[in-house]
PDB file of C-alpha atoms and ligand atoms in Angstrom:
ATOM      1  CA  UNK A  10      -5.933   2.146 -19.359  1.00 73.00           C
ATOM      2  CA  UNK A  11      -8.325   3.326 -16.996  1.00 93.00           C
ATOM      3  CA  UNK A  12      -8.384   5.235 -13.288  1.00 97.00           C
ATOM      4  CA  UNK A  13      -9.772   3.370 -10.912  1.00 97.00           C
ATOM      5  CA  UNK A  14     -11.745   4.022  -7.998  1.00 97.00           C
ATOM      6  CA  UNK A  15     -10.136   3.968  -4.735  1.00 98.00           C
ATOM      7  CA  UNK A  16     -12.105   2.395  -1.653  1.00 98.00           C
ATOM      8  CA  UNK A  17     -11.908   3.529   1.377  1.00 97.00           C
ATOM      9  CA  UNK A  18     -11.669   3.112   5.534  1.00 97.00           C
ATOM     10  CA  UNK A  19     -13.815   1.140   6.412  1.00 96.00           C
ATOM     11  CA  UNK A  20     -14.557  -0.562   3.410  1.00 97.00           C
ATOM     12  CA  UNK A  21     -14.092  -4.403   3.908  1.00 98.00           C
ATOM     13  CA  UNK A  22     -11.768  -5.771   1.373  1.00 98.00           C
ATOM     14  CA  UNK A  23      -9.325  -3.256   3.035  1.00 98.00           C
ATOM     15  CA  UNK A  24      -9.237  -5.185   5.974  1.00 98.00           C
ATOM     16  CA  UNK A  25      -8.865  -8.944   4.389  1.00 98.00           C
ATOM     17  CA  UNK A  26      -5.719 -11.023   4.039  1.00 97.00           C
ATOM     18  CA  UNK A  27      -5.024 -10.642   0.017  1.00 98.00           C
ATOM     19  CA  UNK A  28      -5.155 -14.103  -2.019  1.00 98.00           C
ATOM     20  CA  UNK A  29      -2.007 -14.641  -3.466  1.00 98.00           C
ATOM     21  CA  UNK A  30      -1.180 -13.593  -7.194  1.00 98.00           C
ATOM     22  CA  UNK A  31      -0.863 -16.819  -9.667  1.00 98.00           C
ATOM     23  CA  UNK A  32      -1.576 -15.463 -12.978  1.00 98.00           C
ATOM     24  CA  UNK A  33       0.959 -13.329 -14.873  1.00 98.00           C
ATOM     25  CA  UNK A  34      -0.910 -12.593 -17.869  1.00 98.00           C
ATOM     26  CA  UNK A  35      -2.452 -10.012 -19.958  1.00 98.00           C
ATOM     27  CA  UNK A  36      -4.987  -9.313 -17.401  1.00 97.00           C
ATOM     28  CA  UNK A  37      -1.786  -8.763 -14.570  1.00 98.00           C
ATOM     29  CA  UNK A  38      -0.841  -6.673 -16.809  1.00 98.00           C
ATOM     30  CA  UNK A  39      -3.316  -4.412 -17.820  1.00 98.00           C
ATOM     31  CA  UNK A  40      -4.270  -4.236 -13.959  1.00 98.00           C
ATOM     32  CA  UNK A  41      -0.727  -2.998 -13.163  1.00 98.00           C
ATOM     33  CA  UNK A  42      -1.147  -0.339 -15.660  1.00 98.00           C
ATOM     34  CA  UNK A  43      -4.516   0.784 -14.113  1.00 98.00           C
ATOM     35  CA  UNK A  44      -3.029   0.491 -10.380  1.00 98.00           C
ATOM     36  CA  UNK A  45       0.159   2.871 -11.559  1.00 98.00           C
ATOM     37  CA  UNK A  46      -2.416   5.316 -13.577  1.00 98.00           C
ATOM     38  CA  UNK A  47      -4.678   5.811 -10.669  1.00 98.00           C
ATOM     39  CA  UNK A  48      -1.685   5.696  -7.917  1.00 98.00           C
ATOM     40  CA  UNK A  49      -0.310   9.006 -10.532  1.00 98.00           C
ATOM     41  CA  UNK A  50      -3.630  10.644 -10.349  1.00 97.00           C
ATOM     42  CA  UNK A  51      -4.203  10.826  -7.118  1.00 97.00           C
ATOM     43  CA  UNK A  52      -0.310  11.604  -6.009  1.00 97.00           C
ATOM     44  CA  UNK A  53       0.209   8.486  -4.319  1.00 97.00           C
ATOM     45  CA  UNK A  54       3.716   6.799  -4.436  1.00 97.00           C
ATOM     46  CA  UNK A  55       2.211   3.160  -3.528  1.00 98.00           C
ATOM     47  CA  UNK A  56      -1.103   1.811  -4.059  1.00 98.00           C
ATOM     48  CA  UNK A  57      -1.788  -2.109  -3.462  1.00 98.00           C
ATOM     49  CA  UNK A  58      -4.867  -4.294  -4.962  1.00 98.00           C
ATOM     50  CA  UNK A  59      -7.571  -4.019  -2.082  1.00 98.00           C
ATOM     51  CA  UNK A  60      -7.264  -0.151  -2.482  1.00 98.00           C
ATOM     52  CA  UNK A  61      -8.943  -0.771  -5.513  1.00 98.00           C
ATOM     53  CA  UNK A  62     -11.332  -3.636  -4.239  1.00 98.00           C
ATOM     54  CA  UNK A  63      -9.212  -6.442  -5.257  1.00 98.00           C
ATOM     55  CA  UNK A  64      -8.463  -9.068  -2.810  1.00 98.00           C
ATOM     56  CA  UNK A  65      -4.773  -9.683  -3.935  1.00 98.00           C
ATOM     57  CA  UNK A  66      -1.310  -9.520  -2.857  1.00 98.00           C
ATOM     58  CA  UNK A  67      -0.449  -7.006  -5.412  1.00 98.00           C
ATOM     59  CA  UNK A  68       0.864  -3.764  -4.934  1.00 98.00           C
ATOM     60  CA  UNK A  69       2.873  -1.226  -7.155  1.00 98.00           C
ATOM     61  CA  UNK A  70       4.933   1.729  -6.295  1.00 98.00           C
ATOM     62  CA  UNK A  71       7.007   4.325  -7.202  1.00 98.00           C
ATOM     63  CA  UNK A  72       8.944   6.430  -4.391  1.00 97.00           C
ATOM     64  CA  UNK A  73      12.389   7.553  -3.946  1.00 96.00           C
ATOM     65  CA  UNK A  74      13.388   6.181  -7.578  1.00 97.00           C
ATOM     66  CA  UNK A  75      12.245   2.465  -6.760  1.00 98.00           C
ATOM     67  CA  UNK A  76       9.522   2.427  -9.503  1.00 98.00           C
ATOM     68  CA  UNK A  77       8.405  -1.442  -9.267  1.00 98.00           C
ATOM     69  CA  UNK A  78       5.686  -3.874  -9.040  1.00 98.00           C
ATOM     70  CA  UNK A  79       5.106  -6.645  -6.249  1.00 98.00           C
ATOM     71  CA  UNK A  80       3.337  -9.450  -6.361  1.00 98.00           C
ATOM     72  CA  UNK A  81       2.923 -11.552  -2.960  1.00 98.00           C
ATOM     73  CA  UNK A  82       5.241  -9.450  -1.440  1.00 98.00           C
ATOM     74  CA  UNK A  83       7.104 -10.757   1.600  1.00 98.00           C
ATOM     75  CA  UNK A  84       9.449  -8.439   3.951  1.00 98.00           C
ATOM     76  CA  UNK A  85      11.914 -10.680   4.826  1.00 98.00           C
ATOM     77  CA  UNK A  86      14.504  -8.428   6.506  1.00 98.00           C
ATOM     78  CA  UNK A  87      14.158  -5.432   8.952  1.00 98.00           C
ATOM     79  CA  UNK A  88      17.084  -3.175  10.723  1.00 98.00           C
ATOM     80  CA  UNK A  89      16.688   0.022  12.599  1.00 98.00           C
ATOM     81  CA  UNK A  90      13.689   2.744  12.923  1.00 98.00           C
ATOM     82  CA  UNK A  91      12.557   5.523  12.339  1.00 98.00           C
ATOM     83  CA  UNK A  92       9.434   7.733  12.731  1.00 97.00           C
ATOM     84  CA  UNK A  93       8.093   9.827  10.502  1.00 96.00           C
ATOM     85  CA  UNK A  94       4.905  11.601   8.912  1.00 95.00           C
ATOM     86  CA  UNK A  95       2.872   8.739   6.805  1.00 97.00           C
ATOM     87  CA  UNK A  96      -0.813   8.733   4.993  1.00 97.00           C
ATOM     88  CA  UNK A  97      -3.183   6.484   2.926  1.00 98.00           C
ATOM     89  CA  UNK A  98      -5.327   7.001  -0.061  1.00 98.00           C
ATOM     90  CA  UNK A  99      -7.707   5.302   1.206  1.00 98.00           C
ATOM     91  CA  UNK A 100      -7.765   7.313   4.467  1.00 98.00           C
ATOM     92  CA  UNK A 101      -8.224  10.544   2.634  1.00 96.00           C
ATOM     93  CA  UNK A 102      -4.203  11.139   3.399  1.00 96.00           C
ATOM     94  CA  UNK A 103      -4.800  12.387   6.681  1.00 97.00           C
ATOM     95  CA  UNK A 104      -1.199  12.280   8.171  1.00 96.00           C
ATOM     96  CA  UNK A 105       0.081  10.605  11.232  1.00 97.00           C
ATOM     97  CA  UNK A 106       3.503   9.262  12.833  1.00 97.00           C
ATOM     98  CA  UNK A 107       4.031   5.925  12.701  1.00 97.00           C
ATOM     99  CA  UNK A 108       7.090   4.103  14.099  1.00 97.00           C
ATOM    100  CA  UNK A 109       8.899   1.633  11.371  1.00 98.00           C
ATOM    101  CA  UNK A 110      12.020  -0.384  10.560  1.00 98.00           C
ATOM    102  CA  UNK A 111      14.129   2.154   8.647  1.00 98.00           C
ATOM    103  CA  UNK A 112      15.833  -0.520   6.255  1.00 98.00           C
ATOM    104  CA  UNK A 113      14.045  -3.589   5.227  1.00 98.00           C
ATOM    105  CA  UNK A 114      14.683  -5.849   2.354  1.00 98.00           C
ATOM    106  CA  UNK A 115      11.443  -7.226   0.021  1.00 98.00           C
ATOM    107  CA  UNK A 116      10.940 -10.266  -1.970  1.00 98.00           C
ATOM    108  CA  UNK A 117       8.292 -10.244  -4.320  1.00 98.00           C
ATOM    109  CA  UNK A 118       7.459 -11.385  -7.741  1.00 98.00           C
ATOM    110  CA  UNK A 119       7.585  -9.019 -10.599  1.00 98.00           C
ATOM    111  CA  UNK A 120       4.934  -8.985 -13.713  1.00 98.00           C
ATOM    112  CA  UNK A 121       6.407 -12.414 -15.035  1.00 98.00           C
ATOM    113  CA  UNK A 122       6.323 -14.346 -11.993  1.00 98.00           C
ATOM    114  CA  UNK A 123      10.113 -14.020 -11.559  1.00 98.00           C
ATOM    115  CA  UNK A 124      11.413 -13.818  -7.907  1.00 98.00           C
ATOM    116  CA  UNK A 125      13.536 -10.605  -6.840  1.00 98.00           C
ATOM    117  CA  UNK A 126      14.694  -8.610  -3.762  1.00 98.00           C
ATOM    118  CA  UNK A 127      14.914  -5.401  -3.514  1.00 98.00           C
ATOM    119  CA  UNK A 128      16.730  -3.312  -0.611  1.00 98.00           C
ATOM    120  CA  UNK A 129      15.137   0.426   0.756  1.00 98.00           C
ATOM    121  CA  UNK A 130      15.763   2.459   3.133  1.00 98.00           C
ATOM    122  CA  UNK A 131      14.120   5.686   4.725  1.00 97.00           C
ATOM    123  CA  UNK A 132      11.043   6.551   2.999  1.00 97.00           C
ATOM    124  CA  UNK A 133      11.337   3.630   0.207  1.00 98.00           C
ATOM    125  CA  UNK A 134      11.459   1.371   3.354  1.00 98.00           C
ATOM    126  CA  UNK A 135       8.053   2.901   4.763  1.00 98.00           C
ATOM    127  CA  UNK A 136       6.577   2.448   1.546  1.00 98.00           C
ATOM    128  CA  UNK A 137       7.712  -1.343   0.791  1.00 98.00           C
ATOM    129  CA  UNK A 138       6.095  -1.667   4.606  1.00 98.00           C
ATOM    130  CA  UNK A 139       3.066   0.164   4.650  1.00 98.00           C
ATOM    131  CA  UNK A 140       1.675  -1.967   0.798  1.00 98.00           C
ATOM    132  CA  UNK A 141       2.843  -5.297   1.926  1.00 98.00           C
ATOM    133  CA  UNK A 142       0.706  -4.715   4.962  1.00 98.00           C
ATOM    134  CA  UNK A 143      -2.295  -3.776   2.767  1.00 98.00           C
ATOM    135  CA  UNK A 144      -1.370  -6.973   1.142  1.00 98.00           C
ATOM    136  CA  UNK A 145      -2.193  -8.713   4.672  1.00 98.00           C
ATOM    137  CA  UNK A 146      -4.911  -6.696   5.269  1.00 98.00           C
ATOM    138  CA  UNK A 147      -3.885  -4.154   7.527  1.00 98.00           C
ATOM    139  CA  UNK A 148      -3.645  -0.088   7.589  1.00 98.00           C
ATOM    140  CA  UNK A 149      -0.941   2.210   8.721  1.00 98.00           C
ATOM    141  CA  UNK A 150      -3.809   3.313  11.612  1.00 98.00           C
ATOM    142  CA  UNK A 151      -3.674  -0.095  12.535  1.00 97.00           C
ATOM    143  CA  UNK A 152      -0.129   1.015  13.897  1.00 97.00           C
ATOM    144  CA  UNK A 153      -0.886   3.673  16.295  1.00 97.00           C
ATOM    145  CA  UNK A 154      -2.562   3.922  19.988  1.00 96.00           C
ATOM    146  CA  UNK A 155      -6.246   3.840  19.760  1.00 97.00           C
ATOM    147  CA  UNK A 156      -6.931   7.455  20.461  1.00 96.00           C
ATOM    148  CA  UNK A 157      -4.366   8.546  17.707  1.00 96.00           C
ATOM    149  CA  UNK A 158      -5.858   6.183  15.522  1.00 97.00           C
ATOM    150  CA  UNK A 159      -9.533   7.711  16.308  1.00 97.00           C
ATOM    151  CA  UNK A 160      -8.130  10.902  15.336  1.00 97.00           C
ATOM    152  CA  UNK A 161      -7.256   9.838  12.310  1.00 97.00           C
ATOM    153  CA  UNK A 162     -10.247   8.621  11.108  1.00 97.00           C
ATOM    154  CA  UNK A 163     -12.607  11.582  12.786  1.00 97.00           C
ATOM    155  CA  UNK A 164     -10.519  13.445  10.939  1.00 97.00           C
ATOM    156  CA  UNK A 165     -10.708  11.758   7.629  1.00 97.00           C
ATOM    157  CA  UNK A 166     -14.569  10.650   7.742  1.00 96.00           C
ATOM    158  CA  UNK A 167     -15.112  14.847   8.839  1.00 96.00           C
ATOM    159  CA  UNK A 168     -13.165  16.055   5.338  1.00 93.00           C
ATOM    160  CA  UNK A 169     -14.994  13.407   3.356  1.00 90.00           C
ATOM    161  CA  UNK A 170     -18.400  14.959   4.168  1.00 91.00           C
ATOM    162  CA  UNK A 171     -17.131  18.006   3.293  1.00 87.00           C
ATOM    163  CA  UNK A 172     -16.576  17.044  -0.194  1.00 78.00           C
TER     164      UNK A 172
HETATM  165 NI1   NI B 222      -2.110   2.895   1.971  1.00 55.74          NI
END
């Protein structure tokens, strides 16, 4: 088991559509362990593949007692909104409001390759959301207007040259 390092705005692989999962081996495995290990460490309740420089569809989470992991994850149904305070660990956790479906429904393979769905709501919801879009390249800064967003990131690159 090992922590891995997280990348970071505006690191490229963040910003590529993942390649889909086709191996569930050892190596899956062992990967998921690492991606749950580092997610723990730094107090994250979803971390997805490119956060870690991997260009997979491959995230795992653990929020709101939905402790899982999703390979090629697809949302396939949304209902409702909501808005509500999100961040990324790989944009320092600054905070921000973004605007999402409140109940969605994801498939996704688990470590074996099997197909499942899995219904969340609320803040589960957010989460399923915000790692299948990592999964297709995107960030939740990628959601707001552009002068929020440039907040976000002023704000995130400013408390990373303080450390
Ligand atoms: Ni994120």
């Amino acid at each position: 088991m090992a922590i891995r390092k997280i990348t970071e705005y505006p690191e490229e692989v963040l910003a590529k559509i993942g390649k889909p999962v086709t191996e569930f081996d050892e190596e899956l495995k062992r990967l998921c362990t690492d991606m749950f290990e580092t997610m723990y460490s730094a107090e994250g309740v979803g971390l997805a593949a490119p956060q870690i420089g991997l260009n997979l569809r491959l995230f795992v989470m653990d929020c709101e007692g939905i402790k899982l992991v999703a390979a090629n994850p697809e949302i396939v149904s949304e209902e409702g909104e909501q808005s509500g305070q999100e961040g990324c660990l790989s944009v320092g956790k600054v905070p921000a409001v973004v605007t999402r479906a409140n109940k969605v429904k994801l498939k996704a393979q688990d470590i074996k390759g099997k197909w499942f769905e899995q219904a969340a709501e609320e803040l589960a919801a957010r989460c399923f959301l915000h790692e299948t879009d990592h999964c297709d390249g995107k960030l939740f800064i990628d959601h707001l207007p552009k002068l929020r967003r440039e907040m976000v990131v002023k704000k995130f690159q400013k408390e990373k040259k303080r450390k």
